[in-house]
XYZ file of C-alpha atoms in Angstrom:
197
model
C -14.762 -7.009 11.812
C -16.296 -6.365 8.907
C -17.587 -9.392 6.861
C -15.749 -9.599 3.997
C -17.517 -9.116 0.482
C -17.929 -11.271 -1.715
C -17.847 -9.590 -5.498
C -18.109 -10.984 -8.689
C -16.283 -9.777 -11.077
C -16.843 -8.684 -14.604
C -16.624 -11.009 -17.968
C -13.036 -10.767 -18.811
C -12.185 -8.468 -22.040
C -10.606 -11.522 -23.634
C -14.078 -12.783 -24.147
C -15.785 -9.795 -24.639
C -16.684 -8.850 -28.315
C -16.830 -5.268 -29.839
C -20.894 -5.631 -29.624
C -20.403 -7.033 -26.474
C -18.270 -3.753 -24.877
C -20.288 -1.915 -22.073
C -19.427 1.342 -20.886
C -21.110 -0.293 -17.285
C -18.541 -2.906 -17.288
C -15.364 -0.695 -17.726
C -17.008 1.568 -14.741
C -17.419 -1.375 -12.699
C -13.565 -2.695 -13.427
C -12.359 1.105 -12.740
C -14.381 1.085 -9.535
C -13.071 -2.064 -8.694
C -9.493 -0.907 -9.333
C -10.288 2.303 -7.167
C -11.399 0.102 -4.149
C -8.014 -1.827 -4.710
C -5.602 0.718 -4.280
C -7.563 2.517 -1.450
C -7.237 -1.047 0.253
C -3.634 -1.544 -0.541
C -2.840 1.676 0.524
C -4.491 1.249 3.945
C -3.327 -1.823 4.836
C 0.607 -0.635 4.001
C -0.180 2.226 5.950
C -1.337 0.221 8.883
C 2.125 -1.550 8.808
C 4.260 1.648 8.431
C 1.971 2.501 12.247
C 3.132 -0.741 13.430
C 7.129 -0.046 12.819
C 5.990 3.570 14.086
C 4.604 2.280 17.565
C 6.948 -0.491 18.321
C 10.138 1.567 16.992
C 9.027 4.548 19.730
C 8.400 1.830 22.516
C 12.009 0.333 21.408
C 13.479 4.012 22.530
C 11.290 4.109 24.771
C 12.427 1.171 26.785
C 16.039 2.189 25.640
C 16.155 5.830 27.388
C 14.694 4.027 30.461
C 17.504 1.399 30.474
C 20.325 3.852 29.480
C 18.835 5.931 32.879
C 19.392 3.253 34.936
C 22.615 2.313 33.760
C 23.730 6.152 34.643
C 22.744 5.434 37.625
C 24.251 2.132 38.648
C 27.654 3.242 37.851
C 29.149 3.948 41.322
C 32.913 3.595 41.168
C 36.190 4.186 38.041
C 35.933 0.806 37.523
C 32.680 1.037 36.612
C 33.086 3.188 33.376
C 33.782 0.671 31.019
C 31.495 -1.515 31.192
C 29.390 1.400 31.387
C 30.910 2.717 28.136
C 29.963 -0.301 26.242
C 26.400 -0.563 27.692
C 26.032 2.840 25.846
C 27.096 2.375 22.735
C 24.976 -1.373 22.457
C 22.086 1.338 23.294
C 22.778 4.075 20.884
C 23.181 1.298 17.932
C 20.074 -0.279 18.889
C 18.626 3.629 19.412
C 19.928 4.484 15.768
C 18.412 1.015 14.018
C 14.833 2.357 15.678
C 15.379 5.928 14.280
C 15.993 4.530 10.729
C 13.351 2.244 10.711
C 10.822 5.440 12.207
C 11.823 7.885 9.439
C 11.038 5.241 6.564
C 7.811 4.909 8.104
C 7.354 8.589 7.828
C 8.824 8.450 4.507
C 5.908 6.158 3.687
C 3.055 8.708 4.291
C 4.375 10.852 0.738
C 3.630 7.790 -0.735
C 0.877 7.164 0.226
C -0.907 10.559 -0.833
C 0.591 10.280 -4.277
C -1.464 7.040 -4.137
C -4.551 8.600 -2.970
C -4.364 11.673 -5.232
C -4.113 8.811 -8.280
C -7.142 7.165 -6.881
C -9.063 10.159 -6.560
C -7.536 11.603 -9.858
C -9.005 8.383 -11.596
C -12.401 8.341 -10.349
C -12.719 12.109 -11.386
C -11.785 10.639 -15.238
C -14.155 7.805 -15.160
C -16.727 10.508 -13.445
C -15.694 13.369 -16.884
C -16.095 10.776 -19.264
C -19.432 9.170 -17.587
C -21.022 12.704 -17.981
C -19.782 13.147 -21.566
C -22.243 11.423 -24.137
C -19.835 12.264 -26.759
C -16.944 9.376 -25.299
C -19.280 7.316 -23.055
C -19.971 4.953 -25.384
C -16.296 4.777 -27.141
C -13.875 2.868 -26.357
C -10.811 3.949 -27.321
C -11.422 7.158 -25.148
C -11.692 3.989 -22.111
C -8.835 2.463 -23.084
C -6.408 5.593 -23.516
C -8.298 6.438 -19.720
C -6.610 3.442 -18.567
C -3.578 3.542 -19.908
C -2.994 6.866 -18.711
C -3.814 5.058 -14.961
C -1.213 2.194 -15.626
C 1.048 4.819 -16.718
C 0.905 6.502 -13.602
C 2.261 3.459 -11.263
C 5.512 3.209 -10.044
C 5.233 -0.308 -8.441
C 5.328 -3.900 -10.020
C 2.931 -4.615 -7.212
C 0.362 -1.895 -8.646
C 1.225 -2.583 -12.713
C 0.062 -6.933 -11.868
C -3.315 -5.635 -9.649
C -4.175 -3.024 -12.647
C -3.954 -5.731 -15.213
C -5.597 -8.531 -13.163
C -8.806 -5.944 -12.877
C -9.058 -4.839 -15.836
C -8.966 -8.640 -16.916
C -12.308 -9.139 -15.214
C -10.538 -10.592 -11.710
C -12.150 -10.290 -8.344
C -11.183 -7.662 -5.735
C -10.011 -10.518 -3.594
C -7.780 -12.229 -6.134
C -5.956 -8.864 -7.186
C -5.223 -7.758 -3.501
C -3.587 -11.244 -3.375
C -1.396 -9.966 -6.272
C -0.675 -7.107 -5.129
C 0.687 -8.627 -1.885
C 2.907 -11.148 -3.576
C 4.124 -8.651 -5.418
C 5.005 -6.173 -2.565
C 6.157 -8.685 -0.707
C 8.795 -10.201 -3.997
C 10.369 -6.813 -4.321
C 10.224 -5.073 -0.912
C 13.004 -5.577 1.485
C 10.283 -5.918 4.100
C 7.686 -8.247 2.962
C 4.810 -8.689 4.571
C 1.995 -11.197 5.331
C -1.558 -9.110 6.200
C -3.193 -9.638 3.357
C -6.120 -11.788 4.965
C -6.459 -9.366 7.493
C -7.320 -6.929 4.455
C -11.582 -5.524 4.934
C -13.803 -5.367 2.227
C -16.420 -3.011 3.581
């Protein structure tokens, strides 16, 4: 178990004048944002893996129960009770299959989100290696707006805004979790389990 890192956030932009503006501070914000995106994605991935594990275990149990019920049918009068048991079991199996499919579909979103992180870090690397744009606040704002516009989830937008205002990683992840729970049909309370380096 890793110990949670305590990271002091940069000064919020609201208190920064143009003379105080620093590309170092902007870089820190962007790195904080990347950390938040990765941690949130890993947390969501863990939830999907747990769903798959539970669903596959339940399917195996249903299969075992069905085999046991088949062996228990000895007389014609047992058939009606057997048919009801089979119907109930297949209903439960269908629920678990649906959950498994949804969990598998989530991995497409995981890949997209990690691709966004990679793209964002490449963009930041590009501006840092270009002395013509490195010290131009408008260039940093343009990049940040591009990143923000790539988000599709309200939780990601809220996390982005918090980091850009100088908030901490821990607070941003908590805000992400609150928004995720508000806008999803599968709320979770695992934000406290996220480990930071």
